[in-house]
PDB file of C-alpha atoms in Angstrom:
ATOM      1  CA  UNK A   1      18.549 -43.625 -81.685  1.00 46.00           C
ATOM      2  CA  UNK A   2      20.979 -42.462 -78.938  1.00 42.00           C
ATOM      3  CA  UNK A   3      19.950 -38.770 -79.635  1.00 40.00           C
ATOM      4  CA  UNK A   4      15.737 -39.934 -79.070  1.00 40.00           C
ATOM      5  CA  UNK A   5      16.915 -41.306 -75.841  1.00 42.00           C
ATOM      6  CA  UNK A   6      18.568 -38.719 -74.780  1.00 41.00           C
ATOM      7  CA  UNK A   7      15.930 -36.436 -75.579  1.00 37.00           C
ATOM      8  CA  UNK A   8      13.087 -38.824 -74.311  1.00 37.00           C
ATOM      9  CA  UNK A   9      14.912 -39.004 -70.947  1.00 39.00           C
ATOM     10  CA  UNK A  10      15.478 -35.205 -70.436  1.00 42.00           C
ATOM     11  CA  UNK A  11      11.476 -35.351 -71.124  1.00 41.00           C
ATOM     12  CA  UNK A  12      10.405 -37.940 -69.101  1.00 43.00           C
ATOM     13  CA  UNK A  13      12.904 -38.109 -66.298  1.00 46.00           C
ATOM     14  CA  UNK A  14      13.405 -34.351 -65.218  1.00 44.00           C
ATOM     15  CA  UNK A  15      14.453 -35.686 -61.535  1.00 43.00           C
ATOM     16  CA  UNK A  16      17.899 -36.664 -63.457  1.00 43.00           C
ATOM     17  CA  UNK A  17      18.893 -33.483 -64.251  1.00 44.00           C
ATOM     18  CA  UNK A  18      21.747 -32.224 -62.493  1.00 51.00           C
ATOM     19  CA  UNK A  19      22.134 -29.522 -59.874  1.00 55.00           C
ATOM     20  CA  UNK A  20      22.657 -25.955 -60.746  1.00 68.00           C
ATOM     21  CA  UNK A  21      26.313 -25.552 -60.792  1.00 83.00           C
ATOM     22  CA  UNK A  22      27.425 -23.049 -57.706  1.00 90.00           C
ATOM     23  CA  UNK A  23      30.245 -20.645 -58.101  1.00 94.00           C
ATOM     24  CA  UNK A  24      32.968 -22.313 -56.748  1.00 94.00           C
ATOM     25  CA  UNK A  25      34.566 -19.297 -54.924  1.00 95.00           C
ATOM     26  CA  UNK A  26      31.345 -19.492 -52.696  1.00 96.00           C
ATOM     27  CA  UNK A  27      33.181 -22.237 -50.766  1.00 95.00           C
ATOM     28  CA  UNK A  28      36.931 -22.117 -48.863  1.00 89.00           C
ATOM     29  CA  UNK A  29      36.476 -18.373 -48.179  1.00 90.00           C
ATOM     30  CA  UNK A  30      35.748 -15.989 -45.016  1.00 89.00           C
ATOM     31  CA  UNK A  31      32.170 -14.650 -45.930  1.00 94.00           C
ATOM     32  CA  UNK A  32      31.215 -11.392 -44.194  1.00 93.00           C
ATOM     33  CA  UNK A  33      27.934 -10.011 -43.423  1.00 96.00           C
ATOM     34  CA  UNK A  34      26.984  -6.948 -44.940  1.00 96.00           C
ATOM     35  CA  UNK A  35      23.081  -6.294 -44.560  1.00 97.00           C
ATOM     36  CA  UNK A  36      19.918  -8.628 -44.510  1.00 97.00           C
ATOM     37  CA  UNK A  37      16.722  -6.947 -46.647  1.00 96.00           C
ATOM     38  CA  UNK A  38      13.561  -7.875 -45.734  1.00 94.00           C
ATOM     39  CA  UNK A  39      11.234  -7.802 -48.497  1.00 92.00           C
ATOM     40  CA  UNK A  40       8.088  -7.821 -46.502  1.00 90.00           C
ATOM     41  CA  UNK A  41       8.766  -4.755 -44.570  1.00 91.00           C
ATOM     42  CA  UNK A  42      11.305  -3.367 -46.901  1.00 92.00           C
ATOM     43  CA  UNK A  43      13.637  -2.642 -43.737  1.00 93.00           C
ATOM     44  CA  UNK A  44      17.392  -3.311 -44.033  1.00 95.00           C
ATOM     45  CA  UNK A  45      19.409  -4.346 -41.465  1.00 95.00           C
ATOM     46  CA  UNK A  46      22.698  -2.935 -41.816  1.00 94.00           C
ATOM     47  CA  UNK A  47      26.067  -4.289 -40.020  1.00 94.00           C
ATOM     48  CA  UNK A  48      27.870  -1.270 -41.189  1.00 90.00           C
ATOM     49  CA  UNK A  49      27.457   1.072 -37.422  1.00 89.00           C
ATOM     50  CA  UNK A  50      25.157  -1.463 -35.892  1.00 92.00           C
ATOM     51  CA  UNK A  51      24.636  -0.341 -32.015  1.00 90.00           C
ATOM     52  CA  UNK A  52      21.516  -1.811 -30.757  1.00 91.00           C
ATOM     53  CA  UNK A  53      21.397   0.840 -27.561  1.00 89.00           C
ATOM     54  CA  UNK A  54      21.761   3.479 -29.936  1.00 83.00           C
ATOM     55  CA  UNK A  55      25.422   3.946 -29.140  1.00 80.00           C
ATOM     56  CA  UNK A  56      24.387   4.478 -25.140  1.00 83.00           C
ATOM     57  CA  UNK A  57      26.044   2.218 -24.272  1.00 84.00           C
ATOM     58  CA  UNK A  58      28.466   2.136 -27.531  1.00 84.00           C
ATOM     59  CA  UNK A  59      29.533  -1.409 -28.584  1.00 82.00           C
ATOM     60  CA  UNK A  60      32.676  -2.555 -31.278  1.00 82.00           C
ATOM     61  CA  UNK A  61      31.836  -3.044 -34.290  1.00 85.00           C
ATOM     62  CA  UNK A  62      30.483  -6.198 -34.732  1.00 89.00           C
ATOM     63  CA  UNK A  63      31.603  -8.333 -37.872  1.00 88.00           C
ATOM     64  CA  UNK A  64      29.527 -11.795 -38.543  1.00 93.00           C
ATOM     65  CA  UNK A  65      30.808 -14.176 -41.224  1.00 92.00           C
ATOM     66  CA  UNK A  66      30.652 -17.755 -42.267  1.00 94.00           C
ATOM     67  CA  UNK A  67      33.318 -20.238 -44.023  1.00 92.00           C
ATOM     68  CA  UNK A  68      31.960 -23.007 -46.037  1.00 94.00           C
ATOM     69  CA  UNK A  69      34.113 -25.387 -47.087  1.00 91.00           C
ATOM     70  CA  UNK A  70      33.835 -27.925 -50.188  1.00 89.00           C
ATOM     71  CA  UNK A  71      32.537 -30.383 -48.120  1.00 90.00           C
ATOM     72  CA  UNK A  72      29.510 -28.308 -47.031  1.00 94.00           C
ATOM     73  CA  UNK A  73      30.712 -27.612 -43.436  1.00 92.00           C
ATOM     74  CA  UNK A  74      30.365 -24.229 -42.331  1.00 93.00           C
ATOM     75  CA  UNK A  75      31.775 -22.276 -38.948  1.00 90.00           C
ATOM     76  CA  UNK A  76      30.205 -18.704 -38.298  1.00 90.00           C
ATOM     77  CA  UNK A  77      30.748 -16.330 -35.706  1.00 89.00           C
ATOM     78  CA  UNK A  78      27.187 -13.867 -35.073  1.00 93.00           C
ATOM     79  CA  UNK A  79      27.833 -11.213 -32.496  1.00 91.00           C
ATOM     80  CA  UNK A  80      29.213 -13.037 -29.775  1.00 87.00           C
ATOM     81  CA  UNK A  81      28.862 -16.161 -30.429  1.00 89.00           C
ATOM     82  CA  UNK A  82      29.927 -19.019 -32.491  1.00 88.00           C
ATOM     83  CA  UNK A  83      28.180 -21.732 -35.234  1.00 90.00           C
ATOM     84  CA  UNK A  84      29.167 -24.817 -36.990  1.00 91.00           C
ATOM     85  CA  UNK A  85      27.156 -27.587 -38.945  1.00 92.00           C
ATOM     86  CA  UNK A  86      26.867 -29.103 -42.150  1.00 94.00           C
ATOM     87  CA  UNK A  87      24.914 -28.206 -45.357  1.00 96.00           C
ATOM     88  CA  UNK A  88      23.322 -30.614 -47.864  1.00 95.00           C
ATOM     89  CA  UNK A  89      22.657 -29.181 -51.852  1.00 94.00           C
ATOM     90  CA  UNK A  90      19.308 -30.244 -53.190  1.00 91.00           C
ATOM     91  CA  UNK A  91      20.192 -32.267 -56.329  1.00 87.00           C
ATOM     92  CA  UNK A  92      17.602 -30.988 -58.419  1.00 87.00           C
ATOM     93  CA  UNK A  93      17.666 -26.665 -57.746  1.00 86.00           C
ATOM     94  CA  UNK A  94      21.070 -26.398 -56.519  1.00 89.00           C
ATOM     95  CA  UNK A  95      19.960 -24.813 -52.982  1.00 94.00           C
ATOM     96  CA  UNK A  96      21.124 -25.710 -49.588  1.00 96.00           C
ATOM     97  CA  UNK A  97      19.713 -26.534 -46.187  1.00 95.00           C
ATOM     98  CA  UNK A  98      21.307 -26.831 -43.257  1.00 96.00           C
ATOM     99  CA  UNK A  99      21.024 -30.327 -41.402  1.00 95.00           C
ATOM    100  CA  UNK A 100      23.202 -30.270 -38.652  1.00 94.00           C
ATOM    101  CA  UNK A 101      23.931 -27.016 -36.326  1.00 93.00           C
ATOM    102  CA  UNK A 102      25.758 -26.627 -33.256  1.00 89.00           C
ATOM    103  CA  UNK A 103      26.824 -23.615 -31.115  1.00 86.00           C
ATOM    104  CA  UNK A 104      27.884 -21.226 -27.838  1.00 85.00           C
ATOM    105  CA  UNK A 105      25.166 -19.712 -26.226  1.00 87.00           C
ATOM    106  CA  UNK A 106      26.710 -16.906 -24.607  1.00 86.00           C
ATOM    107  CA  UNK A 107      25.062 -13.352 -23.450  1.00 88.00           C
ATOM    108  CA  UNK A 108      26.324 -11.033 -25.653  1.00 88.00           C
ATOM    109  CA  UNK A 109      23.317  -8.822 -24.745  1.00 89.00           C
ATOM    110  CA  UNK A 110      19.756  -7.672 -24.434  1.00 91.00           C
ATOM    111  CA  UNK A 111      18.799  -7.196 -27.738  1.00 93.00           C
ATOM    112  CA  UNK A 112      22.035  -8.295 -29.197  1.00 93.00           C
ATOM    113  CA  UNK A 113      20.658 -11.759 -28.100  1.00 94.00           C
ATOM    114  CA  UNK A 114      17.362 -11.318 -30.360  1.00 94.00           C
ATOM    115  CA  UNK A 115      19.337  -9.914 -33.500  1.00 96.00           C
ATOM    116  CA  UNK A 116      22.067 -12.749 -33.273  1.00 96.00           C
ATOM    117  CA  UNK A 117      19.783 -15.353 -34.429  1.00 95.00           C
ATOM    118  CA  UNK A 118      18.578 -13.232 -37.810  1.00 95.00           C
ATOM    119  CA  UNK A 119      22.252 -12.833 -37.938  1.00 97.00           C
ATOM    120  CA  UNK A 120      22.885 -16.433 -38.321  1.00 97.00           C
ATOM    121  CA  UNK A 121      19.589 -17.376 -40.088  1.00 96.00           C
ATOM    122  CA  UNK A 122      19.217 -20.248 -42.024  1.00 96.00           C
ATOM    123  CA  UNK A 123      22.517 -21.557 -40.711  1.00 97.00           C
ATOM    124  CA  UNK A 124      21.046 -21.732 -37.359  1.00 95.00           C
ATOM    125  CA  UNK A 125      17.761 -23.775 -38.037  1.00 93.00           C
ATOM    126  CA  UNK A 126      16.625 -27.576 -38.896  1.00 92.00           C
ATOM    127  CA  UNK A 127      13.822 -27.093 -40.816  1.00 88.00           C
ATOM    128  CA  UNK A 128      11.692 -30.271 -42.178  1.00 86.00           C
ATOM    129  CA  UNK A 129       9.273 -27.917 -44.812  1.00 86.00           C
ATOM    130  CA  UNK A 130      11.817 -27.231 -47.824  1.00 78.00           C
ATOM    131  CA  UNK A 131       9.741 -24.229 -48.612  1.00 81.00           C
ATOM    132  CA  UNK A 132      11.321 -22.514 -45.335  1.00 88.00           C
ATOM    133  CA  UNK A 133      15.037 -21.428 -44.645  1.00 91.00           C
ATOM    134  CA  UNK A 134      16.528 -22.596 -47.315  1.00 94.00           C
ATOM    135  CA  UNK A 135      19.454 -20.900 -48.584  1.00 96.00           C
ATOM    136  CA  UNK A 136      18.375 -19.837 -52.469  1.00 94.00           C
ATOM    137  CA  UNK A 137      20.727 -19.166 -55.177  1.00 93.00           C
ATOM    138  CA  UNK A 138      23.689 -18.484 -53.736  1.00 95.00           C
ATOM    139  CA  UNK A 139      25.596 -16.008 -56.256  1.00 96.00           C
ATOM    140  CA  UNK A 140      28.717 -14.656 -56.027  1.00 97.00           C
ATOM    141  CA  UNK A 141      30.292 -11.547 -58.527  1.00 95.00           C
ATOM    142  CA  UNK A 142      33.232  -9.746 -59.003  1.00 94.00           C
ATOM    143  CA  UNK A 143      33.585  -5.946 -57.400  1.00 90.00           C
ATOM    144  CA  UNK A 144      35.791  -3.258 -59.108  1.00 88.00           C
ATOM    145  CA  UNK A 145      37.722  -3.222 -55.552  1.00 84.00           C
ATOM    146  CA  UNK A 146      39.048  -6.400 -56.120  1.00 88.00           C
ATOM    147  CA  UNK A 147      36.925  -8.300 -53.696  1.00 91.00           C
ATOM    148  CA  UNK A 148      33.683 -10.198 -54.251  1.00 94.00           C
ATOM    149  CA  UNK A 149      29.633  -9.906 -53.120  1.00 96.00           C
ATOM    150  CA  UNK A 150      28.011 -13.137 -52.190  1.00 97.00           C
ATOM    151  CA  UNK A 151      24.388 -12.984 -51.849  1.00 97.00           C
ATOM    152  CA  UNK A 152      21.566 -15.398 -51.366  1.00 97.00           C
ATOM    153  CA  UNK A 153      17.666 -15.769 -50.723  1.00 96.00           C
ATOM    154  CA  UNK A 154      15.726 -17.742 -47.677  1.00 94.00           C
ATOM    155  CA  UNK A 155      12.438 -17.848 -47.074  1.00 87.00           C
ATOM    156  CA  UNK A 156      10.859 -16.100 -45.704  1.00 85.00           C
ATOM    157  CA  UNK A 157      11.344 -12.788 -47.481  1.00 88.00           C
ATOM    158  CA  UNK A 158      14.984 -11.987 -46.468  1.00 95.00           C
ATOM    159  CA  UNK A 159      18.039 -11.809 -49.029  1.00 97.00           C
ATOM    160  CA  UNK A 160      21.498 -11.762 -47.465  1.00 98.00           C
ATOM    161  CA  UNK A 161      24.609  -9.930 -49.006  1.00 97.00           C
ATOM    162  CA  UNK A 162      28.513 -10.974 -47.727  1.00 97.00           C
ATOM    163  CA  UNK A 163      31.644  -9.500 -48.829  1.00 94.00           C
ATOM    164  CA  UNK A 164      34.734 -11.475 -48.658  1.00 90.00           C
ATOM    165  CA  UNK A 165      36.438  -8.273 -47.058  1.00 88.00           C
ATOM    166  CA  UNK A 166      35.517  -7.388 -43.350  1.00 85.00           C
ATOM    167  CA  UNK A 167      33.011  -4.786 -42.704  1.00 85.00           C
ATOM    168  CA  UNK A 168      34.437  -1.167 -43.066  1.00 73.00           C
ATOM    169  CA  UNK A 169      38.052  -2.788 -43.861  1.00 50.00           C
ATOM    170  CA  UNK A 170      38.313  -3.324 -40.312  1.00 51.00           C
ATOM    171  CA  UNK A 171      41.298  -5.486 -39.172  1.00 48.00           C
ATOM    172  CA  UNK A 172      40.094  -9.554 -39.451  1.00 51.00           C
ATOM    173  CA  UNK A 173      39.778 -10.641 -35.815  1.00 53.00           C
ATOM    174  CA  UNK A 174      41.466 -13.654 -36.207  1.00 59.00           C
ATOM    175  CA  UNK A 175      43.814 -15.058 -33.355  1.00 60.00           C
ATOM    176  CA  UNK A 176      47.128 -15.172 -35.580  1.00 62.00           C
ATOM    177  CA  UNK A 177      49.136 -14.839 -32.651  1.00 66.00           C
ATOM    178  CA  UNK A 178      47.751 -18.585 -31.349  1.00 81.00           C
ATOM    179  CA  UNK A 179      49.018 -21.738 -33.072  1.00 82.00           C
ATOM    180  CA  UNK A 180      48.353 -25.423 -32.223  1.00 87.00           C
ATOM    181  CA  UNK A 181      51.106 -28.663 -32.590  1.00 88.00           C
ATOM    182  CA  UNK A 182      51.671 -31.328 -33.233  1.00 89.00           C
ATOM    183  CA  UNK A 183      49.352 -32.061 -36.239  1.00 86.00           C
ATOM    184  CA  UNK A 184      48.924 -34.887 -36.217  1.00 88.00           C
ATOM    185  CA  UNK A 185      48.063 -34.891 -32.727  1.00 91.00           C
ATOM    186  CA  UNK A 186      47.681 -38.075 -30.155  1.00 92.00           C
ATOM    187  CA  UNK A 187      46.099 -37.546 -26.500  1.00 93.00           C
ATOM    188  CA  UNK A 188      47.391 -34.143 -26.136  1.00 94.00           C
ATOM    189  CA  UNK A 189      47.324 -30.492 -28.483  1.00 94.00           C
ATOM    190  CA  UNK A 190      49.835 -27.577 -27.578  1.00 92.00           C
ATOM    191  CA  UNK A 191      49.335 -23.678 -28.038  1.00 88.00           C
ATOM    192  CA  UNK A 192      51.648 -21.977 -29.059  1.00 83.00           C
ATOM    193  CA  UNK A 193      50.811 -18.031 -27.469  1.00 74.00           C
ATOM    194  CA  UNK A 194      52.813 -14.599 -28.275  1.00 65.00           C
ATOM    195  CA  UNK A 195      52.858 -12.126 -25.376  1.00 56.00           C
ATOM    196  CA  UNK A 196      50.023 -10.309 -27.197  1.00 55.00           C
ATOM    197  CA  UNK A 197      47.736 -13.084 -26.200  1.00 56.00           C
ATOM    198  CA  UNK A 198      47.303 -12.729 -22.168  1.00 65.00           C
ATOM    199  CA  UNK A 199      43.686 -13.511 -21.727  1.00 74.00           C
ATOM    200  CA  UNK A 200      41.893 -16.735 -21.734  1.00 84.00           C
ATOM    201  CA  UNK A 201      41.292 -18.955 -24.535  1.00 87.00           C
ATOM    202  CA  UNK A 202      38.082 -20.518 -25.726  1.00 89.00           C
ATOM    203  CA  UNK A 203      38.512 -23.812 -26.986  1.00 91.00           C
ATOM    204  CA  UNK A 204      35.910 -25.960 -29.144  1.00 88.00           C
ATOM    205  CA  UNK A 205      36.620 -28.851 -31.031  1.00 90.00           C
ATOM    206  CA  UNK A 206      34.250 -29.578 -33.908  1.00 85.00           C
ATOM    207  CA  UNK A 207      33.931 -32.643 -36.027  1.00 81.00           C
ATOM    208  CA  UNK A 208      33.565 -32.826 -39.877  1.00 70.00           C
ATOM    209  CA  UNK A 209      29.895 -33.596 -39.027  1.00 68.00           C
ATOM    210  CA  UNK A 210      29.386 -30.527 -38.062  1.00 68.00           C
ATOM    211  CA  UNK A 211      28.919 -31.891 -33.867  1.00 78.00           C
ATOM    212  CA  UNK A 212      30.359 -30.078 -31.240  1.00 83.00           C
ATOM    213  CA  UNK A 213      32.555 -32.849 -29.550  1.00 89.00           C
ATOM    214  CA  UNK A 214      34.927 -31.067 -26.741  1.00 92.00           C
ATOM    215  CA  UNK A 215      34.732 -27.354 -25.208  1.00 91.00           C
ATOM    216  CA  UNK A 216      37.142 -26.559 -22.532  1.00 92.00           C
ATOM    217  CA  UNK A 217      38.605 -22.760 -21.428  1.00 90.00           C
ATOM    218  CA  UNK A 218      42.516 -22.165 -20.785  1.00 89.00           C
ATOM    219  CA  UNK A 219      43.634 -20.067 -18.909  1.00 88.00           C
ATOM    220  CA  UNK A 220      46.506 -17.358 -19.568  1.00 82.00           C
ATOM    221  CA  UNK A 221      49.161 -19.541 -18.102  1.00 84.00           C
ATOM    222  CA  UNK A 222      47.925 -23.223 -19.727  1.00 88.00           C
ATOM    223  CA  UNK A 223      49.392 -23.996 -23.041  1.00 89.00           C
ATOM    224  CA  UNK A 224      47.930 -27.841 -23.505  1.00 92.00           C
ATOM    225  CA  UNK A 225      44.982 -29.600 -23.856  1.00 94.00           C
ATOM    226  CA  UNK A 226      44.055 -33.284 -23.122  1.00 95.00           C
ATOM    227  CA  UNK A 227      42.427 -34.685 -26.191  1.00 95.00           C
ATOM    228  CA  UNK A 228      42.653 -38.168 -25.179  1.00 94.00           C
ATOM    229  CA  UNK A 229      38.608 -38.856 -25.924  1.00 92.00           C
ATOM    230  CA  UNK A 230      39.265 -37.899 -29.290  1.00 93.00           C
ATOM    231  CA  UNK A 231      38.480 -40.628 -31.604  1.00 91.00           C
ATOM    232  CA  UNK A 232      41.102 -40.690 -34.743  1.00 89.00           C
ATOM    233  CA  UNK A 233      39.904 -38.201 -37.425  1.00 85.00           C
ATOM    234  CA  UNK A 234      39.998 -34.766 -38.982  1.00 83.00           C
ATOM    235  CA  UNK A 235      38.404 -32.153 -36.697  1.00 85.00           C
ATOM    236  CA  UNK A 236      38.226 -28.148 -36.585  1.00 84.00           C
ATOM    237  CA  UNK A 237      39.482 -26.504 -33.475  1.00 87.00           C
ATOM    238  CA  UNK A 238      37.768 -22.819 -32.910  1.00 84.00           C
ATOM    239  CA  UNK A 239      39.841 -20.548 -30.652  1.00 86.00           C
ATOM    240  CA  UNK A 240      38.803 -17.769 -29.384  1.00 83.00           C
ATOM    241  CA  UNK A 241      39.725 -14.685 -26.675  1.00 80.00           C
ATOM    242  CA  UNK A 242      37.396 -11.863 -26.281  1.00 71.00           C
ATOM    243  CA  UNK A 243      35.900 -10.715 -29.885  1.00 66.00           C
ATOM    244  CA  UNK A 244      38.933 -12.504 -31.768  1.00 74.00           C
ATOM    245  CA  UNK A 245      38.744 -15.916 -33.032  1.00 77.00           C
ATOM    246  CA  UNK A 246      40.756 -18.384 -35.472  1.00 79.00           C
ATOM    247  CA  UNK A 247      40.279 -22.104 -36.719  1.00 79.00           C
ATOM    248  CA  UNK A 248      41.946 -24.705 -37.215  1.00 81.00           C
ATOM    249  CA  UNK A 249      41.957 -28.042 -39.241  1.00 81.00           C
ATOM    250  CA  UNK A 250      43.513 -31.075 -36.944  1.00 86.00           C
ATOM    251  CA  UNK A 251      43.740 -34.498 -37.609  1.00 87.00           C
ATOM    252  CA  UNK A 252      43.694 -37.008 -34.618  1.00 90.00           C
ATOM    253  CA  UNK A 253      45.927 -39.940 -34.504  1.00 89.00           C
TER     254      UNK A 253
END
């Protein structure tokens, strides 16, 4: 009898089957952007080189990634600028969608500005239709270089492929040099700067909803920041100076 309802359930009631099981080294890990295919014009855009003036006037190599952690918050840095938000899996297909998203709106160009957004595509965008930017089958495999390929499908007609090594094995841009105390923290945060870090910092403070809750800017000589307005919680504190950036977990008291 148990075995009949078992089966008559599985027939009847297909909305209780579970979610397609996602690899779980697609979370807690620096994702970064390799190409984006377009399978309706069949054109590839490649991060590999990328100079959108063709080299006149030459730019750095750029290096996009996203972080997604176990919770489904993401942070993602596009060409100049940076993105956070949260995700939310579809219980039935295992895909995700992106329902909250936050982020800088800097000038990091003339047309670096209209490639940025395809950069951060469905990570960027609130879409109601579920047939539209939805991130599709997120797999992830094993490389015989030792790292790993993470690619995905959204709609329309593009397929994205990470790596979880930066482009070209470039140096990671993160701000190692930067540190932040006490954590816990109560009204005020420290940094803690080497002499390698002379310029400015960038500071946003993001909470685990994804919502961008404080931005300020320090200045070479500052090495605190007021976070009295801080309600108690866990939060992620994005630092950056110039093309480098780091994050950080902090909990409030």
């Amino acid at each position: 009898m148990k075995l009949f309802t078992t089966f008559f359930l599985c027939l009847c009631c297909p909305f209780l089957v579970q979610a397609q099981t996602v690899d779980p080294d697609f979370f807690n890990q620096t994702w970064y952007l390799y190409e984006i295919f377009d399978s309706d014009t069949g054109e590839t855009f490649t991060v590999e080189g990328y100079q959108p003036y063709g080299g006149n006037p030459e730019i750095e190599q750029i290096n996009p990634k996203i972080t997604i952690d176990d919770n489904l918050q993401f942070l993602g840095l596009g060409i100049c600028n940076t993105i956070s938000g949260t995700l939310e899996q579809d219980a039935i297909s295992g895909d995700f969608r992106t329902i909250t998203t936050d982020g800088t709106s800097d000038a990091c160009g003339f047309f670096e500005d209209m490639d940025e957004p395809y950069i951060f595509g469905p990570f960027a965008i609130i879409e109601p239709d579920p047939l539209l930017y939805t991130i599709v089958g997120p797999t992830v495999t094993n490389n015989s270089d030792g790292f790993q390929t993470m690619t995905y499908t959204t709609q329309p007609f593009l397929q994205y492929t990470y790596r979880n090594t930066p482009v070209l094995n470039t140096p990671e841009n993160d701000l190692a040099t930067v540190a932040i105390y006490p954590n816990p923290a109560q009204n005020v945060l420290h940094f803690q700067k080497t002499a390698t870090t002379e310029l400015a910092l960038d500071v946003r403070i993001i909470s685990v909803s994804g919502q961008l809750v404080q931005t300020n800017r320090l200045e070479a000589s500052q090495k605190s920041l007021n976070i009295a307005m801080l309600a108690p919680g866990l939060y992620f504190v994005n630092i950056s100076e110039g093309n480098k950036s780091s994050t950080h977990k902090l909990i409030v008291r």
